[in-house]
PDB file of C-alpha atoms in Angstrom:
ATOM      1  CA  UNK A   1     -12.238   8.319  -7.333  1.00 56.00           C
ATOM      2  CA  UNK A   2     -11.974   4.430  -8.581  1.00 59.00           C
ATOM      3  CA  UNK A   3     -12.772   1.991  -6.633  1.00 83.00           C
ATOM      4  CA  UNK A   4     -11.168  -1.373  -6.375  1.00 92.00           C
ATOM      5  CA  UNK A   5     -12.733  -4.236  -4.407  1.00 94.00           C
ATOM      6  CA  UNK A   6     -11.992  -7.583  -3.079  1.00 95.00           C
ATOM      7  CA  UNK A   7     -13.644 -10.778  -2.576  1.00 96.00           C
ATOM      8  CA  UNK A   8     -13.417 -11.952  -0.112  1.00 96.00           C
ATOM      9  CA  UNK A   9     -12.924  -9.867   2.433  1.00 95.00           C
ATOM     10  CA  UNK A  10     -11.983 -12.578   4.941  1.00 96.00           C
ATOM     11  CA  UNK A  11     -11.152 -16.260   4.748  1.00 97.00           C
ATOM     12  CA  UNK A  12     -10.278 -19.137   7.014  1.00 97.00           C
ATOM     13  CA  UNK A  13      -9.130 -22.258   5.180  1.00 96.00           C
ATOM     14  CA  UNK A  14      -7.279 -25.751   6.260  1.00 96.00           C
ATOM     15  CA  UNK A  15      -3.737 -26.377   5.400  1.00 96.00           C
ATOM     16  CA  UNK A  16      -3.284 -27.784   1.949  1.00 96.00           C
ATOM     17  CA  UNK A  17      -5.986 -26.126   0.455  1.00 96.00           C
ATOM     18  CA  UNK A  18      -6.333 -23.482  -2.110  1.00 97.00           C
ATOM     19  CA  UNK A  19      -7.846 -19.843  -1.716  1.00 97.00           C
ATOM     20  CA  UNK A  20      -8.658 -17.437  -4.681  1.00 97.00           C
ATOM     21  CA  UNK A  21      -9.085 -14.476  -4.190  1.00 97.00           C
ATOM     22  CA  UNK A  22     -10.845 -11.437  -6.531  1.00 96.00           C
ATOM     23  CA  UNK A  23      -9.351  -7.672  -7.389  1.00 95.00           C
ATOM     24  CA  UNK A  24     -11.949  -6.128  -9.022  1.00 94.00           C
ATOM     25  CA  UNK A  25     -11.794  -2.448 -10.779  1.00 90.00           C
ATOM     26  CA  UNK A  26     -15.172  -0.627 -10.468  1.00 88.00           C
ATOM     27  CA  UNK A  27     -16.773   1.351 -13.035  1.00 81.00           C
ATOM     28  CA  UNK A  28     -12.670   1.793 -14.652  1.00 83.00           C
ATOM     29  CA  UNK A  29     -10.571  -0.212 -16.719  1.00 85.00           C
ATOM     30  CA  UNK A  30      -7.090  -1.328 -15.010  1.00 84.00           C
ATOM     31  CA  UNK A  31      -4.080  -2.322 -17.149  1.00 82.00           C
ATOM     32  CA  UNK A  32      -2.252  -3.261 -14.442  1.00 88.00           C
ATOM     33  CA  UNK A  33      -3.137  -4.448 -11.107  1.00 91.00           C
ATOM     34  CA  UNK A  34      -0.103  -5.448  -8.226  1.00 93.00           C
ATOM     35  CA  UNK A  35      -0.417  -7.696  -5.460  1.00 96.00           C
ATOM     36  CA  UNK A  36       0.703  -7.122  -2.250  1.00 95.00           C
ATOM     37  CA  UNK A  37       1.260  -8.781   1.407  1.00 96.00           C
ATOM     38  CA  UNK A  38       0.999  -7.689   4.091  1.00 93.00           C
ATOM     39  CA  UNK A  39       1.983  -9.531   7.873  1.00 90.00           C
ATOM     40  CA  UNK A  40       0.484  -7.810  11.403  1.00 85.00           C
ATOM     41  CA  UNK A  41       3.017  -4.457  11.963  1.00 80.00           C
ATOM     42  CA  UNK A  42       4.638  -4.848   9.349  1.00 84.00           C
ATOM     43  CA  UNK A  43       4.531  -2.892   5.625  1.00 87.00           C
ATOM     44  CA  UNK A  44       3.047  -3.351   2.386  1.00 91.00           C
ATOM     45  CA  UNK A  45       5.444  -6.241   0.105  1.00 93.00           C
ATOM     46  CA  UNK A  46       4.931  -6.256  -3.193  1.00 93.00           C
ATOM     47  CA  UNK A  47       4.122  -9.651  -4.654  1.00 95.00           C
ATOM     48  CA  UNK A  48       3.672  -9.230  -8.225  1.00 94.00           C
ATOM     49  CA  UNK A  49       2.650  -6.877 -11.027  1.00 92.00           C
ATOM     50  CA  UNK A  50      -0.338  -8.246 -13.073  1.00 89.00           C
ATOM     51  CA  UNK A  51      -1.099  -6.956 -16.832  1.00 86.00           C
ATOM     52  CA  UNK A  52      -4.014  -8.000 -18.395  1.00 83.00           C
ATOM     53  CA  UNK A  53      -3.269 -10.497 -21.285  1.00 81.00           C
ATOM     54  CA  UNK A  54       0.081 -11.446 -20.215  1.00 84.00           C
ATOM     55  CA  UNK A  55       1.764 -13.597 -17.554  1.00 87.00           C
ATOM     56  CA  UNK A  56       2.412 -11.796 -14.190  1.00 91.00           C
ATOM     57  CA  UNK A  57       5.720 -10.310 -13.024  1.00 93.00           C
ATOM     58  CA  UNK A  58       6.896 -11.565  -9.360  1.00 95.00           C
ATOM     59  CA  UNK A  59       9.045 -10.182  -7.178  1.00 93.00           C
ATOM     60  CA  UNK A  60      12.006 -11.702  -5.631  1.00 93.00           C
ATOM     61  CA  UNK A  61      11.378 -14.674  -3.534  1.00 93.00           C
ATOM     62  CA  UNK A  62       7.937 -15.267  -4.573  1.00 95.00           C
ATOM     63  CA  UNK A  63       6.830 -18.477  -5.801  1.00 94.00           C
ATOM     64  CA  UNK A  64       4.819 -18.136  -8.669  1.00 92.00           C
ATOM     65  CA  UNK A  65       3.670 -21.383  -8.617  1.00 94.00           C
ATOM     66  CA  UNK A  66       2.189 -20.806  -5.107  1.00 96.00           C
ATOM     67  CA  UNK A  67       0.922 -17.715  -5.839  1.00 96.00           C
ATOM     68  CA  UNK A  68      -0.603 -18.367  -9.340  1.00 95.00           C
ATOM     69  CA  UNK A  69      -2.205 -14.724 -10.838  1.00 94.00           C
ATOM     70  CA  UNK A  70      -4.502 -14.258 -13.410  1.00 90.00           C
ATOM     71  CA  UNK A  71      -5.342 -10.862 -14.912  1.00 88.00           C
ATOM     72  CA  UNK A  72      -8.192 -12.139 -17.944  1.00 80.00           C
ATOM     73  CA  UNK A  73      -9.964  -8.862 -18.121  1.00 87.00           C
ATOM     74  CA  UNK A  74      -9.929  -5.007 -17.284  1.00 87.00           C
ATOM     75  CA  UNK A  75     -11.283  -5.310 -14.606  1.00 90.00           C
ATOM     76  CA  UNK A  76     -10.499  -8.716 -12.638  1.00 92.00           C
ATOM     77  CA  UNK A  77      -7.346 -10.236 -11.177  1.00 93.00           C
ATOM     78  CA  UNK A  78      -7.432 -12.784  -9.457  1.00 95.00           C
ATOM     79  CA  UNK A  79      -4.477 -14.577  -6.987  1.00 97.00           C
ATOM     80  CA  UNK A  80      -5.037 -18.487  -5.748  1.00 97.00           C
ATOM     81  CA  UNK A  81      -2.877 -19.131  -3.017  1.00 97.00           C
ATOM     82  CA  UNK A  82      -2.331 -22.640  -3.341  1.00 96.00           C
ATOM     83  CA  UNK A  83      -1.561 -25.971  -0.839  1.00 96.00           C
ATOM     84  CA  UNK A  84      -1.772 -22.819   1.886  1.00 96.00           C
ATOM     85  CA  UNK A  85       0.262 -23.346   5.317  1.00 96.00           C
ATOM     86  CA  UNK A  86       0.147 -21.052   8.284  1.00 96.00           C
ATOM     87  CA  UNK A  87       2.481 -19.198   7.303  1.00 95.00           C
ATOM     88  CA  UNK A  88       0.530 -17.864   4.077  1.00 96.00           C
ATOM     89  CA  UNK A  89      -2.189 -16.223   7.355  1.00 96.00           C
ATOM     90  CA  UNK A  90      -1.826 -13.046   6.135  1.00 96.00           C
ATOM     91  CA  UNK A  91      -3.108  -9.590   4.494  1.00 95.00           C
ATOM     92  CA  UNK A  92      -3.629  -9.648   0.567  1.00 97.00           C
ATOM     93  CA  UNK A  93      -3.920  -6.281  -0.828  1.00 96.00           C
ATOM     94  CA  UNK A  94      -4.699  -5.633  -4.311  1.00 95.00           C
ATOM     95  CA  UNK A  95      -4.460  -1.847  -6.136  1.00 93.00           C
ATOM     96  CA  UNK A  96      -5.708  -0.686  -9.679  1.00 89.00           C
ATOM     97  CA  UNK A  97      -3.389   1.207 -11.875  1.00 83.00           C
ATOM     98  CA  UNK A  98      -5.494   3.544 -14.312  1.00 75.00           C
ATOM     99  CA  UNK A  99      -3.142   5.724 -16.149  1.00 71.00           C
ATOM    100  CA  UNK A 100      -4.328   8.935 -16.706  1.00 70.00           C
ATOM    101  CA  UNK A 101      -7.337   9.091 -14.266  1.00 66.00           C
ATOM    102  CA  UNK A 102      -5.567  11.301 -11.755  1.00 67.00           C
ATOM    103  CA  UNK A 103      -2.928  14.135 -12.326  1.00 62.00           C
ATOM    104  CA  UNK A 104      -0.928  12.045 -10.542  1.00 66.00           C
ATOM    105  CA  UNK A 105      -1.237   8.195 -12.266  1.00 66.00           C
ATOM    106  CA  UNK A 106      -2.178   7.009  -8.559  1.00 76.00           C
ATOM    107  CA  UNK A 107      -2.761   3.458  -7.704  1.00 83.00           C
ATOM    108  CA  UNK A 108      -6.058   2.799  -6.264  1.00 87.00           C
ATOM    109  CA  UNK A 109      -5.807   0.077  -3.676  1.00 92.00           C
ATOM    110  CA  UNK A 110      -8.422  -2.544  -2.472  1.00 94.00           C
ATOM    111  CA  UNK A 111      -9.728  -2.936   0.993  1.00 93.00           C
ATOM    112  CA  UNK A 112      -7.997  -5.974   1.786  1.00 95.00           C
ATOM    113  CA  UNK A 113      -8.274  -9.669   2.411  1.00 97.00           C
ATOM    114  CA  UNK A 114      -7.495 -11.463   5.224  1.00 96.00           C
ATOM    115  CA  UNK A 115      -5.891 -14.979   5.178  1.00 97.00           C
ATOM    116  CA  UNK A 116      -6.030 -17.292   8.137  1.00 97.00           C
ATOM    117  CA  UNK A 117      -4.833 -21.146   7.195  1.00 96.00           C
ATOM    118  CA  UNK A 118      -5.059 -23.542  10.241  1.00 95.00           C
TER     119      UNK A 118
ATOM    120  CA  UNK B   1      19.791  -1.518   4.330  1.00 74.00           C
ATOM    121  CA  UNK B   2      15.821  -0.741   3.382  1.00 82.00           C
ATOM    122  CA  UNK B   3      15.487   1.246   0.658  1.00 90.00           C
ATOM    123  CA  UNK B   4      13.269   3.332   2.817  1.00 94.00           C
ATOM    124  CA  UNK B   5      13.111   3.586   6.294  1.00 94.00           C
ATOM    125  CA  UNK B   6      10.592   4.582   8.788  1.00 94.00           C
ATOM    126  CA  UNK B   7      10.119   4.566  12.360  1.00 87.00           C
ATOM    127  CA  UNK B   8       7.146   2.178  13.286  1.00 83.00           C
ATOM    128  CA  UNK B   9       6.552   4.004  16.673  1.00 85.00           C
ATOM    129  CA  UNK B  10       3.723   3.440  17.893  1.00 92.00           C
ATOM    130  CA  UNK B  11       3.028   7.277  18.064  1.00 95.00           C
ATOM    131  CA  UNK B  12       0.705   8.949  20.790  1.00 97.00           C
ATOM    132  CA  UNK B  13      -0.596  12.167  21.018  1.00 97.00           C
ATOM    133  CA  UNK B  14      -2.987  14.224  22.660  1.00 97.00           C
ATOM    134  CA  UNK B  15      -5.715  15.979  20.613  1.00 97.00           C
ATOM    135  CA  UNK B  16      -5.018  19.250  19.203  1.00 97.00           C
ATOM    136  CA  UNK B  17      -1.237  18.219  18.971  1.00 97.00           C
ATOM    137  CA  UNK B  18       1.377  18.319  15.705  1.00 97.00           C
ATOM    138  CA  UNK B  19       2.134  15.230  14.682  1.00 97.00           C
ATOM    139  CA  UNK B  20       5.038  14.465  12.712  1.00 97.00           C
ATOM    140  CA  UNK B  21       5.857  12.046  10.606  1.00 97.00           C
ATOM    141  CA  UNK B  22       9.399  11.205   8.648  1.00 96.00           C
ATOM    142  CA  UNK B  23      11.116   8.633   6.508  1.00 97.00           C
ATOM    143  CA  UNK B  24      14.079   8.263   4.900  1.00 97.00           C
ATOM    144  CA  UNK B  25      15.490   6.595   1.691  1.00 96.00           C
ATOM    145  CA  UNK B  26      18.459   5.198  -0.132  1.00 94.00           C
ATOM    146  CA  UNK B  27      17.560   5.390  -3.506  1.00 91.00           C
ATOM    147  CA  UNK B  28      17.807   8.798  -5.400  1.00 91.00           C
ATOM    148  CA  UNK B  29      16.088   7.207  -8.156  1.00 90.00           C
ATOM    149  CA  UNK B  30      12.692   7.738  -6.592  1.00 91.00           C
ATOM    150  CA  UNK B  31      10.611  10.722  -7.454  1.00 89.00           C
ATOM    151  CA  UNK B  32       7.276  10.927  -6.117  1.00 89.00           C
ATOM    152  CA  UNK B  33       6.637  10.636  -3.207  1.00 93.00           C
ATOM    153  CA  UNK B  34       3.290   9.475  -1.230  1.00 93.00           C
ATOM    154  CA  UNK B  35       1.869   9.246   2.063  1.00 96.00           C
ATOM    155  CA  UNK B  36      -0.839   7.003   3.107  1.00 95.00           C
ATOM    156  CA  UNK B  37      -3.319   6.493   5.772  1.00 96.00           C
ATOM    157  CA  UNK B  38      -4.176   2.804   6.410  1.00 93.00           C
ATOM    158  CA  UNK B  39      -7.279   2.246   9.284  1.00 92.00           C
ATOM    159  CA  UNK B  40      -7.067  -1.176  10.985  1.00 87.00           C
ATOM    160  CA  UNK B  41      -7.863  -4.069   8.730  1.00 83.00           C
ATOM    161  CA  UNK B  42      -8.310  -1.905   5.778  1.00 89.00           C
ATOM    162  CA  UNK B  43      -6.617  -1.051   2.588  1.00 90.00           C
ATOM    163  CA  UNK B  44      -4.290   2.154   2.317  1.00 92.00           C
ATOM    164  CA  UNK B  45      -5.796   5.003   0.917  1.00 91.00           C
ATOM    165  CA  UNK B  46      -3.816   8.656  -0.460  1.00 90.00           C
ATOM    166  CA  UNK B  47      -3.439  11.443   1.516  1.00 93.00           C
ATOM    167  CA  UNK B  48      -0.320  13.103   0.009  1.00 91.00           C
ATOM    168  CA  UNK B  49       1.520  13.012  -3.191  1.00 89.00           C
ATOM    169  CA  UNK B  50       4.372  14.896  -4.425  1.00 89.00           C
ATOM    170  CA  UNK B  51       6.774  15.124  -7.038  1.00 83.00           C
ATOM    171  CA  UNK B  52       9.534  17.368  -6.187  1.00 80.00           C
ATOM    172  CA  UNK B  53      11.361  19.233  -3.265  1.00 85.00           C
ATOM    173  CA  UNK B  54       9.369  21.855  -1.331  1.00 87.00           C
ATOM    174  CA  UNK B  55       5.991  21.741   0.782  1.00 90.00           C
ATOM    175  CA  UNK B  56       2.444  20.769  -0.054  1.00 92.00           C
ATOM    176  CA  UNK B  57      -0.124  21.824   1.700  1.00 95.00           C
ATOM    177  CA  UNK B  58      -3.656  19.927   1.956  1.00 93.00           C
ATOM    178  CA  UNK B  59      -5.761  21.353   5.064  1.00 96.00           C
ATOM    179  CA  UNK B  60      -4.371  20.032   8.263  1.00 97.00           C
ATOM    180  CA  UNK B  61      -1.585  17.986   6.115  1.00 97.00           C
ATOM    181  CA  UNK B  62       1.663  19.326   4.922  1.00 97.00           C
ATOM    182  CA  UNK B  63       4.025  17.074   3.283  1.00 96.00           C
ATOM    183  CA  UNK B  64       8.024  18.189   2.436  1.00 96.00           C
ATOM    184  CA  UNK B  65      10.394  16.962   0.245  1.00 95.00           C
ATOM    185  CA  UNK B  66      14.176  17.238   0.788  1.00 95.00           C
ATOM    186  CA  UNK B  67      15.486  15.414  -2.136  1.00 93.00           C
ATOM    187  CA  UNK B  68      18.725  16.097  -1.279  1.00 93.00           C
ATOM    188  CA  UNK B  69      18.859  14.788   2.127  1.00 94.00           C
ATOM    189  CA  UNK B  70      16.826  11.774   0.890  1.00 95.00           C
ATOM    190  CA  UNK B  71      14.264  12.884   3.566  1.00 95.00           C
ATOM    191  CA  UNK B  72      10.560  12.931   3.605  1.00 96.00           C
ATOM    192  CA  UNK B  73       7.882  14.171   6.325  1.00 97.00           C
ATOM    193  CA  UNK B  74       4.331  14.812   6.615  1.00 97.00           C
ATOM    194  CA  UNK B  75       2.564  17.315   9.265  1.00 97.00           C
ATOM    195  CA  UNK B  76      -0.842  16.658  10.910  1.00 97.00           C
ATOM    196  CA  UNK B  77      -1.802  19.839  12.823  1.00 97.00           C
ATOM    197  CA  UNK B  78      -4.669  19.743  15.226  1.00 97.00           C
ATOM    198  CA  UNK B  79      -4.564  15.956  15.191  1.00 97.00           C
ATOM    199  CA  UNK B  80      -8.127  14.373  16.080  1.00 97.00           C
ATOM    200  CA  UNK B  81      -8.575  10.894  17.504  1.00 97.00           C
ATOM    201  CA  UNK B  82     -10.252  10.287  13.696  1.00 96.00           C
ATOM    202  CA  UNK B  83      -6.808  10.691  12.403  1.00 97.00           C
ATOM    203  CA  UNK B  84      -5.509   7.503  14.645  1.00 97.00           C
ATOM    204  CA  UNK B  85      -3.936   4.882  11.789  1.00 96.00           C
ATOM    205  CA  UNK B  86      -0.937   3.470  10.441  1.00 94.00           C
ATOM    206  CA  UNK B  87       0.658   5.979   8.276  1.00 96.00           C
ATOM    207  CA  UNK B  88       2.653   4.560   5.647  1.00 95.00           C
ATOM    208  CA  UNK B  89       5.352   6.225   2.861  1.00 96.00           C
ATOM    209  CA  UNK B  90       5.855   5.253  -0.237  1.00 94.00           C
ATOM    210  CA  UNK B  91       7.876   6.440  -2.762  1.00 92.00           C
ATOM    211  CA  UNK B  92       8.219   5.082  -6.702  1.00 88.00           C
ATOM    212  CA  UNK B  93      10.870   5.809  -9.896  1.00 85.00           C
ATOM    213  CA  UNK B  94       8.765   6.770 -11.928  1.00 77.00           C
ATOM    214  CA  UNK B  95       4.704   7.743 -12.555  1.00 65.00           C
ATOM    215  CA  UNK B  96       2.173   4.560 -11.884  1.00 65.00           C
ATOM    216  CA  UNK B  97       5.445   2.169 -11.580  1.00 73.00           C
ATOM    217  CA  UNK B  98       5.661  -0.478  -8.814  1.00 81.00           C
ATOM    218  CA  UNK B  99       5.758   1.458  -5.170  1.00 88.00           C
ATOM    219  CA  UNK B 100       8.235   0.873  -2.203  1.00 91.00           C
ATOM    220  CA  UNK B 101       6.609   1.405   1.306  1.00 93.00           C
ATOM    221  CA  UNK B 102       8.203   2.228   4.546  1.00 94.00           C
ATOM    222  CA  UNK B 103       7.086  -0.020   7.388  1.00 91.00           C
ATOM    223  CA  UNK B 104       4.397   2.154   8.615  1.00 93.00           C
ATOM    224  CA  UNK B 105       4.191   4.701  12.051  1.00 95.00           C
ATOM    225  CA  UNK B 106       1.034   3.202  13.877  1.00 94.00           C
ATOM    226  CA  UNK B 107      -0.525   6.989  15.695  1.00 96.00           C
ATOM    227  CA  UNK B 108      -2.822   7.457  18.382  1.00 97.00           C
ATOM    228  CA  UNK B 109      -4.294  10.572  18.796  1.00 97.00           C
ATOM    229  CA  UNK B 110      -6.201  10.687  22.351  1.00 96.00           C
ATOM    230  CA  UNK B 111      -9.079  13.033  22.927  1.00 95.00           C
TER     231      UNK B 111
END
């Protein structure tokens, strides 16, 4: 099947500062990629939809000028978490939608990154 | 009220046991329905999708649909400690549109 990776797969950053971090699709072309967060025990929130070309979609609650997205090609999205405070520490998980590749339209989901601001 | 619901345990079962697993929803609207099997510090990945009422069947994994009870489960039979993750639902409105997950049942399955 796809696969969708992240870079990085871990960071630790000071308070104030600003993370990116990289969704990539390999070897497939993604239209859309979403964002999601996820906090120790807890589920998978979305954060936003991202379609290449155009401005993201956030969910509810979201600041989207915290959580800036940018979707420039196929195959890269990218989210910068910026002026990150403790409580942005968490689990960013990115997926790849590919329509048609499966029966089923699946989305393929990245192996995580996770966020630790002191 | 969550749109979907599931117990977060944590779950633990000897090896060779049936493990069950069940959420619940609000929202008729959804119509696939997914199960996924999330290892520590890692991203989810599919074991289960289905689209309408009934069973499906993959190997040691069974997933049923009861639309009309708004009630989901999936079946692990002879469980093996490989199978110990966080097992998440998720269920969406329509193909390859945005997903809504329950909270996750965290399993143990002890040799």
């Amino acid at each position: 099947g796809a696969v969708v990776s992240q870079h990085p797969s871990w960071v630790i950053c000071k308070s104030g500062t600003s993370v990116k971090i990289e969704c990539r699709s390999l070897d497939f072309q993604a239209t859309t990629m979403f964002w999601y967060r996820q906090f120790p025990k807890q589920s998978l929130m979305l954060m936003a939809t991202s379609n290449e070309g155009s401005k993201a979609t956030y969910e509810q609650g979201v600041e989207k000028d915290k959580f800036l997205i940018n979707h420039a090609s196929l195959t890269l999205s990218t989210l910068t978490v910026t002026s990150a405070h403790p409580e942005d520490s968490s689990f960013y998980i990115c997926s790849a939608f590919i329509p048609g590749l499966t029966l089923h339209n699946e989305q393929f989901f990245g192996p995580g990154t996770r966020l630790t601001v002191l | 009220q969550k749109e979907v619901e599931q117990d977060p345990g944590p779950l633990s079962v000897p090896e060779g046991a049936i493990v069950s697993l069940n959420c619940t929803y609000s929202n008729s609207a959804f119509q696939y329905f997914m199960w996924y099997r999330q290892y520590s510090r890692k991203g989810p990945e599919l074991l289960m999708y289905t689209y309408s009422s009934g069973n499906k069947e993959d190997g040691r994994f069974t997933a049923q649909v009861d639309k009309s009870s708004k009630y989901i489960s999936l079946f692990i039979r002879d469980s093996q400690p490989s199978d110990s993750a966080t097992y998440l639902c998720a269920m969406e409105r329509g193909s390859g549109s945005r997903l809504t997950f329950g909270e996750g049942t965290q399993l143990t399955v002890n040799p």
